[in-house]
Amino acid sequence: MITNFFTKKIKIKHISDILKIIFFILLITLISFLLENNPKLNLHVYIVLSLLIVVALYFFLFFALFLQSYQYDISRGKYQRALLKCKNLLEKKKRKPKYEFDILFHMSILNYRLGEFKKSIQTLDKIKKIDMNRKQKCFFHHIYAGNLIFLKKENHLIEEHIDKALSQCKFIEYYPLTAFFYLKKNYNEYAMELVKEYQNHNKKEIIVFEKYFISHHDQFQIKYENNFYLGSIFYLLDEFQKAKEHLILTAQCKFDNYFTQKSKELLEQINSNMMKKEKNK
């Protein structure tokens, strides 16, 4: 409730300063209280108690700031709000390249999830010349390829980004996206090999990309996005029952995103096709 009040009355960029002031006021107040009410306590006890208070207040400050962060909004599926916060932060941290890279990367992922594929590519283009490590390059090219697939760009452009991603590192959480692309290219056997490897893999060993760019609380890719791709793959293969099993999971997502809406549309088409088959028997 406190943080909601602040966001309504005060600009986000001032919240951290206000919380720091509150932090020091509380610290001084508590220490003064201890000194006044426990004059017999020795210096060592005061130091220990002061340290405990500092730690407790630090965690309070950290949690309060996290509630105001775009990472928290991402974990809650508030993608539009997270985008707005990213834009505000970009203006504030425009002189710090490291922060700018992280924020732009988040924005590209958020736009991708919202179905704003052109905006996602435009954002990725702003960071493509920045020096990245192998994992970052892998994620960059996979997301770029995903955008190009939905924009129905030339296959050779999509394949170029997929190859670049795989040349950096092979993350199994991107296999459904890669399989979806190759199935549309009629490479059915290779596509299904990727699907089987993904489905048989121990989920505990999957390293989700959010660990590096987005809050670890966010599991959107594994729970929803990948089930959309798997459902779409089985839909293209006319395996409607298998398709429904995956698409239903994505359709249940409460977040405002492109993949949930498309899953609902595909489920309607599947139900219609299944009803037609029943009538023709």
PDB file of C-alpha atoms in Angstrom:
ATOM      1  CA  MET A   1       0.000   0.000   0.000  1.00  0.00           C
ATOM      2  CA  ILE A   2       2.854   2.401   0.840  1.00  0.00           C
ATOM      3  CA  THR A   3       4.594   1.835  -2.473  1.00  0.00           C
ATOM      4  CA  ASN A   4       1.310   2.214  -4.383  1.00  0.00           C
ATOM      5  CA  PHE A   5       0.755   5.556  -2.656  1.00  0.00           C
ATOM      6  CA  PHE A   6       4.225   6.743  -3.653  1.00  0.00           C
ATOM      7  CA  THR A   7       3.822   5.752  -7.311  1.00  0.00           C
ATOM      8  CA  LYS A   8       0.575   7.673  -7.563  1.00  0.00           C
ATOM      9  CA  LYS A   9       1.838  10.854  -5.902  1.00  0.00           C
ATOM     10  CA  ILE A  10       5.527  10.984  -6.780  1.00  0.00           C
ATOM     11  CA  LYS A  11       7.559  10.306  -9.888  1.00  0.00           C
ATOM     12  CA  ILE A  12       9.264   6.917  -9.847  1.00  0.00           C
ATOM     13  CA  LYS A  13      12.757   8.388 -10.105  1.00  0.00           C
ATOM     14  CA  HIS A  14      12.368  10.052  -6.661  1.00  0.00           C
ATOM     15  CA  ILE A  15      11.232   6.932  -4.764  1.00  0.00           C
ATOM     16  CA  SER A  16      14.715   5.563  -4.079  1.00  0.00           C
ATOM     17  CA  ASP A  17      15.809   8.882  -2.547  1.00  0.00           C
ATOM     18  CA  ILE A  18      12.725   9.009  -0.308  1.00  0.00           C
ATOM     19  CA  LEU A  19      13.266   5.431   0.888  1.00  0.00           C
ATOM     20  CA  LYS A  20      16.915   6.149   1.683  1.00  0.00           C
ATOM     21  CA  ILE A  21      15.869   9.108   3.832  1.00  0.00           C
ATOM     22  CA  ILE A  22      13.296   6.932   5.618  1.00  0.00           C
ATOM     23  CA  PHE A  23      15.990   4.280   6.099  1.00  0.00           C
ATOM     24  CA  PHE A  24      18.370   6.651   7.927  1.00  0.00           C
ATOM     25  CA  ILE A  25      15.597   8.289   9.971  1.00  0.00           C
ATOM     26  CA  LEU A  26      14.442   4.879  11.219  1.00  0.00           C
ATOM     27  CA  LEU A  27      18.007   3.824  11.952  1.00  0.00           C
ATOM     28  CA  ILE A  28      18.787   6.952  14.004  1.00  0.00           C
ATOM     29  CA  THR A  29      15.420   6.738  15.799  1.00  0.00           C
ATOM     30  CA  LEU A  30      15.916   3.104  16.803  1.00  0.00           C
ATOM     31  CA  ILE A  31      19.474   3.654  18.025  1.00  0.00           C
ATOM     32  CA  SER A  32      18.362   6.686  20.071  1.00  0.00           C
ATOM     33  CA  PHE A  33      15.540   4.622  21.546  1.00  0.00           C
ATOM     34  CA  LEU A  34      17.973   1.899  22.595  1.00  0.00           C
ATOM     35  CA  LEU A  35      20.338   4.413  24.200  1.00  0.00           C
ATOM     36  CA  GLU A  36      17.587   6.136  26.164  1.00  0.00           C
ATOM     37  CA  ASN A  37      15.837   2.998  27.399  1.00  0.00           C
ATOM     38  CA  ASN A  38      18.829   0.758  28.033  1.00  0.00           C
ATOM     39  CA  PRO A  39      21.633   2.892  29.520  1.00  0.00           C
ATOM     40  CA  LYS A  40      23.261  -0.129  31.188  1.00  0.00           C
ATOM     41  CA  LEU A  41      23.934  -1.971  27.924  1.00  0.00           C
ATOM     42  CA  ASN A  42      27.612  -1.972  26.961  1.00  0.00           C
ATOM     43  CA  LEU A  43      29.091  -0.738  23.669  1.00  0.00           C
ATOM     44  CA  HIS A  44      29.388  -4.198  22.092  1.00  0.00           C
ATOM     45  CA  VAL A  45      25.674  -4.852  22.527  1.00  0.00           C
ATOM     46  CA  TYR A  46      24.871  -1.504  20.920  1.00  0.00           C
ATOM     47  CA  ILE A  47      27.073  -2.340  17.936  1.00  0.00           C
ATOM     48  CA  VAL A  48      25.455  -5.761  17.438  1.00  0.00           C
ATOM     49  CA  LEU A  49      21.936  -4.350  17.759  1.00  0.00           C
ATOM     50  CA  SER A  50      22.796  -1.510  15.373  1.00  0.00           C
ATOM     51  CA  LEU A  51      24.116  -3.962  12.797  1.00  0.00           C
ATOM     52  CA  LEU A  52      20.967  -6.091  13.055  1.00  0.00           C
ATOM     53  CA  ILE A  53      18.825  -3.001  12.588  1.00  0.00           C
ATOM     54  CA  VAL A  54      20.875  -1.925   9.571  1.00  0.00           C
ATOM     55  CA  VAL A  55      20.509  -5.367   7.960  1.00  0.00           C
ATOM     56  CA  ALA A  56      16.752  -5.460   8.616  1.00  0.00           C
ATOM     57  CA  LEU A  57      16.231  -1.966   7.227  1.00  0.00           C
ATOM     58  CA  TYR A  58      18.453  -2.747   4.243  1.00  0.00           C
ATOM     59  CA  PHE A  59      16.251  -5.697   3.279  1.00  0.00           C
ATOM     60  CA  PHE A  60      13.172  -3.545   3.747  1.00  0.00           C
ATOM     61  CA  LEU A  61      14.680  -0.917   1.442  1.00  0.00           C
ATOM     62  CA  PHE A  62      15.690  -3.542  -1.130  1.00  0.00           C
ATOM     63  CA  PHE A  63      12.221  -5.112  -1.142  1.00  0.00           C
ATOM     64  CA  ALA A  64      10.491  -1.739  -1.401  1.00  0.00           C
ATOM     65  CA  LEU A  65      12.676  -0.761  -4.344  1.00  0.00           C
ATOM     66  CA  PHE A  66      12.108  -4.154  -6.004  1.00  0.00           C
ATOM     67  CA  LEU A  67       8.354  -3.585  -5.838  1.00  0.00           C
ATOM     68  CA  GLN A  68       8.921  -0.426  -7.889  1.00  0.00           C
ATOM     69  CA  SER A  69      11.244  -2.080 -10.416  1.00  0.00           C
ATOM     70  CA  TYR A  70      10.404  -3.202 -13.932  1.00  0.00           C
ATOM     71  CA  GLN A  71      11.701  -6.675 -13.004  1.00  0.00           C
ATOM     72  CA  TYR A  72       8.886  -6.995 -10.475  1.00  0.00           C
ATOM     73  CA  ASP A  73       6.327  -5.938 -13.088  1.00  0.00           C
ATOM     74  CA  ILE A  74       7.758  -8.519 -15.484  1.00  0.00           C
ATOM     75  CA  SER A  75       7.421 -11.260 -12.862  1.00  0.00           C
ATOM     76  CA  ARG A  76       3.769 -10.207 -12.415  1.00  0.00           C
ATOM     77  CA  GLY A  77       3.087 -10.113 -16.155  1.00  0.00           C
ATOM     78  CA  LYS A  78       2.575  -6.333 -16.198  1.00  0.00           C
ATOM     79  CA  TYR A  79       4.484  -5.939 -19.444  1.00  0.00           C
ATOM     80  CA  GLN A  80       3.095  -2.570 -20.533  1.00  0.00           C
ATOM     81  CA  ARG A  81       3.910  -1.060 -17.138  1.00  0.00           C
ATOM     82  CA  ALA A  82       7.392  -2.611 -17.248  1.00  0.00           C
ATOM     83  CA  LEU A  83       7.972  -1.080 -20.677  1.00  0.00           C
ATOM     84  CA  LEU A  84       7.045   2.362 -19.379  1.00  0.00           C
ATOM     85  CA  LYS A  85       9.458   1.997 -16.469  1.00  0.00           C
ATOM     86  CA  CYS A  86      12.199   0.867 -18.841  1.00  0.00           C
ATOM     87  CA  LYS A  87      11.703   3.987 -20.959  1.00  0.00           C
ATOM     88  CA  ASN A  88      11.896   6.188 -17.864  1.00  0.00           C
ATOM     89  CA  LEU A  89      15.047   4.442 -16.692  1.00  0.00           C
ATOM     90  CA  LEU A  90      16.606   4.747 -20.123  1.00  0.00           C
ATOM     91  CA  GLU A  91      16.340   8.518 -19.900  1.00  0.00           C
ATOM     92  CA  LYS A  92      17.809   8.498 -16.407  1.00  0.00           C
ATOM     93  CA  LYS A  93      20.717   6.152 -17.157  1.00  0.00           C
ATOM     94  CA  LYS A  94      21.470   7.198 -20.731  1.00  0.00           C
ATOM     95  CA  ARG A  95      25.082   7.967 -19.800  1.00  0.00           C
ATOM     96  CA  LYS A  96      25.692   4.483 -18.419  1.00  0.00           C
ATOM     97  CA  PRO A  97      26.183   1.981 -21.302  1.00  0.00           C
ATOM     98  CA  LYS A  98      25.868  -1.118 -19.082  1.00  0.00           C
ATOM     99  CA  TYR A  99      22.450  -0.094 -17.761  1.00  0.00           C
ATOM    100  CA  GLU A 100      21.377   1.019 -21.225  1.00  0.00           C
ATOM    101  CA  PHE A 101      22.162  -2.419 -22.662  1.00  0.00           C
ATOM    102  CA  ASP A 102      20.240  -4.273 -19.942  1.00  0.00           C
ATOM    103  CA  ILE A 103      17.212  -1.990 -20.238  1.00  0.00           C
ATOM    104  CA  LEU A 104      17.096  -2.145 -24.055  1.00  0.00           C
ATOM    105  CA  PHE A 105      17.377  -5.913 -23.954  1.00  0.00           C
ATOM    106  CA  HIS A 106      14.470  -6.124 -21.524  1.00  0.00           C
ATOM    107  CA  MET A 107      12.456  -3.827 -23.783  1.00  0.00           C
ATOM    108  CA  SER A 108      13.085  -6.042 -26.808  1.00  0.00           C
ATOM    109  CA  ILE A 109      11.860  -9.109 -24.891  1.00  0.00           C
ATOM    110  CA  LEU A 110       8.789  -7.281 -23.586  1.00  0.00           C
ATOM    111  CA  ASN A 111       7.837  -6.050 -27.049  1.00  0.00           C
ATOM    112  CA  TYR A 112       8.336  -9.578 -28.388  1.00  0.00           C
ATOM    113  CA  ARG A 113       5.981 -11.033 -25.782  1.00  0.00           C
ATOM    114  CA  LEU A 114       3.384  -8.366 -26.499  1.00  0.00           C
ATOM    115  CA  GLY A 115       3.489  -9.142 -30.226  1.00  0.00           C
ATOM    116  CA  GLU A 116       5.197  -5.852 -31.102  1.00  0.00           C
ATOM    117  CA  PHE A 117       7.747  -7.591 -33.299  1.00  0.00           C
ATOM    118  CA  LYS A 118       8.865  -4.565 -35.315  1.00  0.00           C
ATOM    119  CA  LYS A 119       9.480  -2.571 -32.138  1.00  0.00           C
ATOM    120  CA  SER A 120      11.401  -5.496 -30.675  1.00  0.00           C
ATOM    121  CA  ILE A 121      13.690  -5.614 -33.722  1.00  0.00           C
ATOM    122  CA  GLN A 122      14.171  -1.841 -33.645  1.00  0.00           C
ATOM    123  CA  THR A 123      15.288  -2.128 -30.019  1.00  0.00           C
ATOM    124  CA  LEU A 124      17.607  -5.043 -30.760  1.00  0.00           C
ATOM    125  CA  ASP A 125      19.181  -3.074 -33.594  1.00  0.00           C
ATOM    126  CA  LYS A 126      20.215  -0.428 -31.049  1.00  0.00           C
ATOM    127  CA  ILE A 127      22.351  -2.918 -29.128  1.00  0.00           C
ATOM    128  CA  LYS A 128      23.637  -5.206 -31.887  1.00  0.00           C
ATOM    129  CA  LYS A 129      26.976  -3.372 -32.069  1.00  0.00           C
ATOM    130  CA  ILE A 130      27.546  -3.553 -28.314  1.00  0.00           C
ATOM    131  CA  ASP A 131      30.120  -6.105 -27.197  1.00  0.00           C
ATOM    132  CA  MET A 132      28.278  -9.142 -25.753  1.00  0.00           C
ATOM    133  CA  ASN A 133      29.389 -12.404 -24.182  1.00  0.00           C
ATOM    134  CA  ARG A 134      28.460 -15.778 -25.693  1.00  0.00           C
ATOM    135  CA  LYS A 135      25.235 -16.215 -23.724  1.00  0.00           C
ATOM    136  CA  GLN A 136      24.060 -12.708 -24.560  1.00  0.00           C
ATOM    137  CA  LYS A 137      24.776 -13.245 -28.264  1.00  0.00           C
ATOM    138  CA  CYS A 138      22.843 -16.511 -28.150  1.00  0.00           C
ATOM    139  CA  PHE A 139      19.781 -14.881 -26.595  1.00  0.00           C
ATOM    140  CA  PHE A 140      20.053 -11.879 -28.922  1.00  0.00           C
ATOM    141  CA  HIS A 141      19.965 -13.958 -32.109  1.00  0.00           C
ATOM    142  CA  HIS A 142      17.203 -16.289 -30.889  1.00  0.00           C
ATOM    143  CA  ILE A 143      14.907 -13.371 -30.041  1.00  0.00           C
ATOM    144  CA  TYR A 144      15.769 -11.701 -33.340  1.00  0.00           C
ATOM    145  CA  ALA A 145      14.879 -14.917 -35.180  1.00  0.00           C
ATOM    146  CA  GLY A 146      11.587 -15.195 -33.291  1.00  0.00           C
ATOM    147  CA  ASN A 147      10.602 -11.696 -34.349  1.00  0.00           C
ATOM    148  CA  LEU A 148      11.479 -12.409 -37.983  1.00  0.00           C
ATOM    149  CA  ILE A 149       9.381 -15.597 -37.967  1.00  0.00           C
ATOM    150  CA  PHE A 150       6.233 -13.748 -36.912  1.00  0.00           C
ATOM    151  CA  LEU A 151       6.941 -10.935 -39.367  1.00  0.00           C
ATOM    152  CA  LYS A 152       7.183 -13.636 -42.073  1.00  0.00           C
ATOM    153  CA  LYS A 153      10.571 -12.497 -43.269  1.00  0.00           C
ATOM    154  CA  GLU A 154      12.766 -14.471 -45.660  1.00  0.00           C
ATOM    155  CA  ASN A 155      13.831 -17.888 -44.383  1.00  0.00           C
ATOM    156  CA  HIS A 156      17.512 -17.252 -45.055  1.00  0.00           C
ATOM    157  CA  LEU A 157      17.485 -14.256 -42.675  1.00  0.00           C
ATOM    158  CA  ILE A 158      15.820 -16.278 -39.931  1.00  0.00           C
ATOM    159  CA  GLU A 159      18.163 -19.227 -40.427  1.00  0.00           C
ATOM    160  CA  GLU A 160      21.159 -16.889 -40.302  1.00  0.00           C
ATOM    161  CA  HIS A 161      20.198 -15.720 -36.810  1.00  0.00           C
ATOM    162  CA  ILE A 162      19.397 -19.246 -35.606  1.00  0.00           C
ATOM    163  CA  ASP A 163      22.784 -20.476 -36.855  1.00  0.00           C
ATOM    164  CA  LYS A 164      24.545 -17.570 -35.140  1.00  0.00           C
ATOM    165  CA  ALA A 165      22.720 -18.356 -31.900  1.00  0.00           C
ATOM    166  CA  LEU A 166      23.589 -22.051 -32.033  1.00  0.00           C
ATOM    167  CA  SER A 167      27.218 -21.245 -32.836  1.00  0.00           C
ATOM    168  CA  GLN A 168      27.446 -19.432 -29.482  1.00  0.00           C
ATOM    169  CA  CYS A 169      25.727 -21.992 -27.252  1.00  0.00           C
ATOM    170  CA  LYS A 170      22.851 -24.446 -27.432  1.00  0.00           C
ATOM    171  CA  PHE A 171      20.162 -23.717 -24.879  1.00  0.00           C
ATOM    172  CA  ILE A 172      17.474 -26.348 -24.937  1.00  0.00           C
ATOM    173  CA  GLU A 173      14.770 -23.852 -23.947  1.00  0.00           C
ATOM    174  CA  TYR A 174      15.007 -22.444 -27.490  1.00  0.00           C
ATOM    175  CA  TYR A 175      14.475 -25.818 -29.200  1.00  0.00           C
ATOM    176  CA  PRO A 176      10.678 -25.337 -29.594  1.00  0.00           C
ATOM    177  CA  LEU A 177      11.208 -22.039 -31.440  1.00  0.00           C
ATOM    178  CA  THR A 178      13.884 -23.602 -33.670  1.00  0.00           C
ATOM    179  CA  ALA A 179      11.702 -26.669 -34.305  1.00  0.00           C
ATOM    180  CA  PHE A 180       8.734 -24.450 -35.216  1.00  0.00           C
ATOM    181  CA  PHE A 181      10.844 -22.653 -37.831  1.00  0.00           C
ATOM    182  CA  TYR A 182      12.235 -25.823 -39.408  1.00  0.00           C
ATOM    183  CA  LEU A 183       8.829 -27.489 -39.498  1.00  0.00           C
ATOM    184  CA  LYS A 184       7.501 -24.527 -41.497  1.00  0.00           C
ATOM    185  CA  LYS A 185      10.432 -25.123 -43.852  1.00  0.00           C
ATOM    186  CA  ASN A 186       9.230 -28.749 -44.206  1.00  0.00           C
ATOM    187  CA  TYR A 187      12.233 -30.172 -42.344  1.00  0.00           C
ATOM    188  CA  ASN A 188       9.841 -32.319 -40.332  1.00  0.00           C
ATOM    189  CA  GLU A 189      12.289 -34.968 -39.183  1.00  0.00           C
ATOM    190  CA  TYR A 190      14.806 -32.486 -37.775  1.00  0.00           C
ATOM    191  CA  ALA A 191      12.026 -30.453 -36.173  1.00  0.00           C
ATOM    192  CA  MET A 192      10.631 -33.484 -34.358  1.00  0.00           C
ATOM    193  CA  GLU A 193      14.104 -34.488 -33.168  1.00  0.00           C
ATOM    194  CA  LEU A 194      14.362 -31.113 -31.450  1.00  0.00           C
ATOM    195  CA  VAL A 195      10.871 -31.488 -29.952  1.00  0.00           C
ATOM    196  CA  LYS A 196      11.626 -34.951 -28.554  1.00  0.00           C
ATOM    197  CA  GLU A 197      14.938 -33.814 -27.104  1.00  0.00           C
ATOM    198  CA  TYR A 198      13.237 -30.872 -25.441  1.00  0.00           C
ATOM    199  CA  GLN A 199      10.387 -32.988 -24.027  1.00  0.00           C
ATOM    200  CA  ASN A 200      12.717 -35.708 -22.746  1.00  0.00           C
ATOM    201  CA  HIS A 201      15.138 -33.315 -21.136  1.00  0.00           C
ATOM    202  CA  ASN A 202      15.128 -33.021 -17.363  1.00  0.00           C
ATOM    203  CA  LYS A 203      13.409 -29.689 -16.730  1.00  0.00           C
ATOM    204  CA  LYS A 204      15.594 -29.094 -13.683  1.00  0.00           C
ATOM    205  CA  GLU A 205      18.646 -28.854 -15.942  1.00  0.00           C
ATOM    206  CA  ILE A 206      17.155 -26.170 -18.179  1.00  0.00           C
ATOM    207  CA  ILE A 207      18.906 -22.836 -17.763  1.00  0.00           C
ATOM    208  CA  VAL A 208      16.186 -20.294 -18.457  1.00  0.00           C
ATOM    209  CA  PHE A 209      17.328 -17.088 -20.123  1.00  0.00           C
ATOM    210  CA  GLU A 210      15.559 -14.943 -17.507  1.00  0.00           C
ATOM    211  CA  LYS A 211      18.376 -15.905 -15.144  1.00  0.00           C
ATOM    212  CA  TYR A 212      20.618 -13.574 -17.107  1.00  0.00           C
ATOM    213  CA  PHE A 213      18.326 -10.794 -18.250  1.00  0.00           C
ATOM    214  CA  ILE A 214      15.018 -11.017 -16.415  1.00  0.00           C
ATOM    215  CA  SER A 215      14.016 -11.732 -12.843  1.00  0.00           C
ATOM    216  CA  HIS A 216      14.431 -15.412 -11.975  1.00  0.00           C
ATOM    217  CA  HIS A 217      10.815 -15.370 -10.766  1.00  0.00           C
ATOM    218  CA  ASP A 218       9.737 -15.062 -14.384  1.00  0.00           C
ATOM    219  CA  GLN A 219       9.207 -18.408 -16.137  1.00  0.00           C
ATOM    220  CA  PHE A 220       7.113 -17.199 -19.066  1.00  0.00           C
ATOM    221  CA  GLN A 221       9.217 -18.829 -21.759  1.00  0.00           C
ATOM    222  CA  ILE A 222       9.105 -22.337 -20.296  1.00  0.00           C
ATOM    223  CA  LYS A 223       5.493 -22.298 -19.090  1.00  0.00           C
ATOM    224  CA  TYR A 224       3.742 -20.423 -21.885  1.00  0.00           C
ATOM    225  CA  GLU A 225       5.813 -19.393 -24.882  1.00  0.00           C
ATOM    226  CA  ASN A 226       7.321 -22.823 -25.508  1.00  0.00           C
ATOM    227  CA  ASN A 227       3.964 -24.551 -25.069  1.00  0.00           C
ATOM    228  CA  PHE A 228       2.607 -22.231 -27.757  1.00  0.00           C
ATOM    229  CA  TYR A 229       5.372 -23.346 -30.140  1.00  0.00           C
ATOM    230  CA  LEU A 230       4.863 -27.024 -29.311  1.00  0.00           C
ATOM    231  CA  GLY A 231       1.106 -26.685 -29.758  1.00  0.00           C
ATOM    232  CA  SER A 232       1.595 -24.899 -33.086  1.00  0.00           C
ATOM    233  CA  ILE A 233       3.952 -27.655 -34.263  1.00  0.00           C
ATOM    234  CA  PHE A 234       1.429 -30.418 -33.524  1.00  0.00           C
ATOM    235  CA  TYR A 235      -1.314 -28.280 -35.064  1.00  0.00           C
ATOM    236  CA  LEU A 236       0.650 -28.058 -38.335  1.00  0.00           C
ATOM    237  CA  LEU A 237       1.092 -31.844 -38.205  1.00  0.00           C
ATOM    238  CA  ASP A 238      -2.716 -32.304 -37.726  1.00  0.00           C
ATOM    239  CA  GLU A 239      -2.109 -33.931 -34.343  1.00  0.00           C
ATOM    240  CA  PHE A 240      -4.880 -31.911 -32.787  1.00  0.00           C
ATOM    241  CA  GLN A 241      -5.140 -33.647 -29.429  1.00  0.00           C
ATOM    242  CA  LYS A 242      -1.434 -33.151 -28.688  1.00  0.00           C
ATOM    243  CA  ALA A 243      -1.691 -29.574 -29.909  1.00  0.00           C
ATOM    244  CA  LYS A 244      -4.553 -28.881 -27.499  1.00  0.00           C
ATOM    245  CA  GLU A 245      -2.592 -30.210 -24.512  1.00  0.00           C
ATOM    246  CA  HIS A 246       0.079 -27.552 -25.030  1.00  0.00           C
ATOM    247  CA  LEU A 247      -2.082 -24.681 -26.242  1.00  0.00           C
ATOM    248  CA  ILE A 248      -4.464 -24.995 -23.287  1.00  0.00           C
ATOM    249  CA  LEU A 249      -1.541 -24.351 -20.926  1.00  0.00           C
ATOM    250  CA  THR A 250      -0.620 -21.140 -22.756  1.00  0.00           C
ATOM    251  CA  ALA A 251      -4.251 -20.061 -23.061  1.00  0.00           C
ATOM    252  CA  GLN A 252      -4.551 -20.187 -19.254  1.00  0.00           C
ATOM    253  CA  CYS A 253      -1.864 -17.532 -18.807  1.00  0.00           C
ATOM    254  CA  LYS A 254      -3.279 -14.406 -17.132  1.00  0.00           C
ATOM    255  CA  PHE A 255      -0.591 -12.117 -18.510  1.00  0.00           C
ATOM    256  CA  ASP A 256      -1.401  -9.755 -21.347  1.00  0.00           C
ATOM    257  CA  ASN A 257       0.649 -11.281 -24.180  1.00  0.00           C
ATOM    258  CA  TYR A 258       0.570 -12.292 -27.827  1.00  0.00           C
ATOM    259  CA  PHE A 259       1.094 -16.034 -27.293  1.00  0.00           C
ATOM    260  CA  THR A 260      -1.967 -16.521 -25.093  1.00  0.00           C
ATOM    261  CA  GLN A 261      -4.248 -14.785 -27.584  1.00  0.00           C
ATOM    262  CA  LYS A 262      -2.852 -16.814 -30.510  1.00  0.00           C
ATOM    263  CA  SER A 263      -3.233 -20.021 -28.500  1.00  0.00           C
ATOM    264  CA  LYS A 264      -6.915 -19.269 -27.933  1.00  0.00           C
ATOM    265  CA  GLU A 265      -7.384 -18.646 -31.649  1.00  0.00           C
ATOM    266  CA  LEU A 266      -5.668 -21.926 -32.546  1.00  0.00           C
ATOM    267  CA  LEU A 267      -7.783 -23.823 -30.011  1.00  0.00           C
ATOM    268  CA  GLU A 268     -10.930 -22.473 -31.669  1.00  0.00           C
ATOM    269  CA  GLN A 269      -9.653 -23.640 -35.054  1.00  0.00           C
ATOM    270  CA  ILE A 270      -8.756 -27.060 -33.657  1.00  0.00           C
ATOM    271  CA  ASN A 271     -12.188 -27.529 -32.091  1.00  0.00           C
ATOM    272  CA  SER A 272     -13.801 -26.513 -35.374  1.00  0.00           C
ATOM    273  CA  ASN A 273     -11.621 -28.963 -37.345  1.00  0.00           C
ATOM    274  CA  MET A 274     -12.327 -31.793 -34.887  1.00  0.00           C
ATOM    275  CA  MET A 275     -16.073 -31.174 -35.131  1.00  0.00           C
ATOM    276  CA  LYS A 276     -15.888 -31.323 -38.933  1.00  0.00           C
ATOM    277  CA  LYS A 277     -14.031 -34.627 -38.737  1.00  0.00           C
ATOM    278  CA  GLU A 278     -16.674 -36.058 -36.435  1.00  0.00           C
ATOM    279  CA  LYS A 279     -19.449 -35.044 -38.834  1.00  0.00           C
ATOM    280  CA  ASN A 280     -17.661 -36.605 -41.816  1.00  0.00           C
ATOM    281  CA  LYS A 281     -17.351 -40.012 -40.116  1.00  0.00           C
TER     282      LYS A 281
END
